[in-house]
Amino acid sequence: PPDRLTPAHRDAMDAFRRARGTEIFGPFIPLLWSPDAMSRIAAVGEYLRLRSVFPPRLSEFLILITARHWTQQYEWSLHCPIAIAAGVEPAVADAIAAGRRPPQMSGEQAILYDVCTEMLRTQDVTHETYARAFAAFGEKGIVDAVAIIGYYSLLAMVLNTARTPPVPGGPTLAPLPR
């Protein structure tokens, strides 16, 4: 509530507005309870969204896999339309939503799918997957891919903890069996 905002909250909100050109939204609302954390996390997101080695069709692909892993409704409802607009095939998004490996991925997507799912399921990647990722994207690409997975995992945890609802009218995820 506005009457509970401290100068640190207001400074963090102003910095966010300047950097993103919009009011705080989604995960940045609960993150605002820790203004310094919110500002630093938002800065990481700025790099990953605008300057990582991956074009949006690949970074959004990683975001979808991460959102599915966490069954994060807000991330999915926001990023699924963005991913499709960026070039992720709707059938690929549908398979990810259903918890299945998409059969019709590009070669780049297949490598990133393996990096992402191995990291999220086993907290590691095999030597074979690392070698394929290195050949396709180099060391910087591997770091950027893992950073995207980690960043959106962090946001998913914040959003799930805060019980943030999906974007109104956006697509949602069905629960997967555990």
XYZ file of C-alpha atoms in Angstrom:
178
model
C 0.000 0.000 0.000
C 1.223 3.527 -0.808
C 1.152 4.576 2.854
C 3.656 1.806 3.712
C 6.200 2.711 1.027
C 9.552 3.846 2.365
C 12.003 6.064 0.487
C 13.902 2.851 -0.446
C 10.703 1.382 -1.933
C 10.049 4.545 -3.922
C 13.663 4.693 -5.172
C 13.487 1.063 -6.319
C 10.165 1.686 -8.069
C 11.532 4.801 -9.794
C 14.634 2.936 -10.974
C 12.443 0.120 -12.309
C 10.236 2.619 -14.189
C 13.281 4.276 -15.750
C 14.864 0.964 -16.787
C 11.730 -0.779 -18.048
C 9.448 2.098 -18.976
C 6.590 0.628 -16.962
C 5.282 0.254 -13.434
C 6.445 -2.714 -11.388
C 4.501 -5.872 -12.143
C 4.418 -9.614 -11.524
C 7.324 -10.856 -9.399
C 8.639 -7.358 -8.771
C 5.619 -6.542 -6.612
C 6.444 -9.082 -3.877
C 10.179 -8.491 -4.431
C 9.585 -4.837 -3.534
C 9.411 -5.920 0.128
C 13.202 -6.067 -0.253
C 13.943 -3.020 -2.442
C 17.674 -3.731 -2.809
C 17.022 -7.338 -3.829
C 14.324 -6.232 -6.285
C 16.654 -3.702 -7.926
C 19.501 -6.170 -8.300
C 17.250 -8.964 -9.544
C 15.624 -6.597 -12.055
C 19.086 -5.636 -13.352
C 19.930 -9.302 -13.979
C 16.637 -9.634 -15.841
C 17.479 -6.631 -18.000
C 20.702 -8.299 -19.110
C 19.038 -11.655 -19.771
C 16.111 -10.131 -21.678
C 18.095 -7.711 -23.829
C 21.746 -8.725 -24.027
C 22.155 -12.480 -23.589
C 23.496 -14.458 -26.541
C 20.033 -15.844 -27.237
C 17.417 -14.300 -29.506
C 13.924 -14.140 -27.978
C 12.787 -17.346 -29.722
C 15.392 -19.272 -27.686
C 15.346 -17.352 -24.410
C 11.541 -17.507 -24.316
C 11.766 -21.238 -25.058
C 13.938 -21.641 -21.935
C 11.495 -19.538 -19.930
C 8.600 -21.801 -20.938
C 10.445 -24.936 -19.834
C 11.327 -23.290 -16.534
C 7.773 -22.043 -15.955
C 6.465 -25.555 -16.669
C 8.945 -27.090 -14.223
C 7.693 -24.806 -11.452
C 4.061 -24.872 -12.670
C 4.317 -21.098 -12.518
C 1.067 -19.702 -13.841
C 2.026 -16.031 -14.040
C 5.268 -16.707 -15.946
C 3.489 -19.092 -18.313
C 0.534 -16.782 -18.924
C 2.851 -13.844 -19.625
C 5.601 -15.595 -21.597
C 3.721 -18.187 -23.669
C 2.225 -15.549 -26.007
C 5.599 -13.753 -26.135
C 7.360 -17.019 -27.006
C 4.929 -17.816 -29.804
C 5.230 -14.276 -31.191
C 9.040 -14.683 -31.065
C 8.920 -17.862 -33.154
C 8.322 -20.783 -30.784
C 5.881 -23.076 -32.564
C 2.534 -23.406 -30.743
C 2.874 -27.224 -30.883
C 6.227 -26.930 -29.093
C 4.652 -24.752 -26.383
C 1.731 -27.197 -26.097
C 4.089 -30.151 -25.605
C 6.036 -28.263 -22.929
C 2.762 -27.343 -21.213
C 1.811 -31.033 -21.189
C 5.177 -31.946 -19.666
C 6.385 -33.738 -22.791
C 9.535 -33.361 -24.858
C 8.426 -31.615 -28.057
C 9.158 -33.899 -31.021
C 9.401 -31.060 -33.561
C 12.097 -28.850 -32.024
C 14.896 -27.173 -33.963
C 18.436 -28.387 -33.304
C 19.123 -25.364 -31.087
C 15.925 -25.941 -29.149
C 16.769 -29.627 -28.629
C 20.135 -28.711 -27.111
C 18.616 -26.054 -24.859
C 15.765 -28.377 -23.895
C 18.326 -30.935 -22.704
C 20.383 -28.329 -20.817
C 17.286 -26.914 -19.144
C 15.531 -30.163 -18.241
C 18.707 -31.847 -17.033
C 19.581 -28.843 -14.873
C 16.094 -28.585 -13.397
C 15.647 -32.339 -12.840
C 19.145 -33.392 -11.756
C 20.877 -30.084 -10.892
C 23.540 -30.954 -13.474
C 24.079 -31.565 -17.179
C 25.733 -34.599 -18.708
C 29.096 -34.298 -20.432
C 27.376 -35.054 -23.735
C 24.805 -32.269 -23.267
C 27.506 -29.816 -22.201
C 29.598 -30.670 -25.272
C 26.624 -30.164 -27.593
C 25.767 -26.846 -25.915
C 29.387 -25.716 -26.062
C 29.608 -26.537 -29.771
C 26.379 -24.645 -30.488
C 26.592 -21.657 -28.131
C 30.078 -21.498 -26.576
C 30.880 -20.901 -22.941
C 29.008 -17.590 -22.811
C 25.919 -19.296 -24.219
C 26.051 -22.024 -21.589
C 26.371 -19.448 -18.818
C 23.553 -17.332 -20.287
C 21.288 -20.404 -20.619
C 21.907 -21.445 -17.022
C 21.424 -17.833 -15.891
C 18.047 -17.666 -17.658
C 16.995 -20.942 -16.026
C 18.170 -19.714 -12.614
C 16.638 -16.256 -12.960
C 13.231 -17.551 -13.990
C 13.407 -20.254 -11.311
C 13.985 -17.504 -8.745
C 11.055 -15.520 -10.123
C 8.895 -18.673 -10.135
C 9.682 -19.288 -6.482
C 8.829 -15.683 -5.600
C 5.598 -15.796 -7.618
C 4.553 -19.171 -6.200
C 5.306 -18.025 -2.650
C 3.299 -14.822 -3.191
C 0.464 -16.793 -4.875
C 0.568 -14.406 -7.830
C -2.309 -15.239 -10.195
C -1.852 -15.641 -13.953
C -2.256 -12.709 -16.301
C -6.026 -12.306 -16.763
C -7.123 -14.113 -19.919
C -3.682 -15.625 -20.474
C -2.978 -19.326 -21.008
C -2.458 -21.426 -17.893
C -0.843 -24.717 -17.017
C -2.594 -27.849 -15.813
C -0.906 -29.495 -12.830
C 1.372 -32.398 -13.693
C 1.396 -35.570 -11.629
C 4.148 -35.502 -9.029
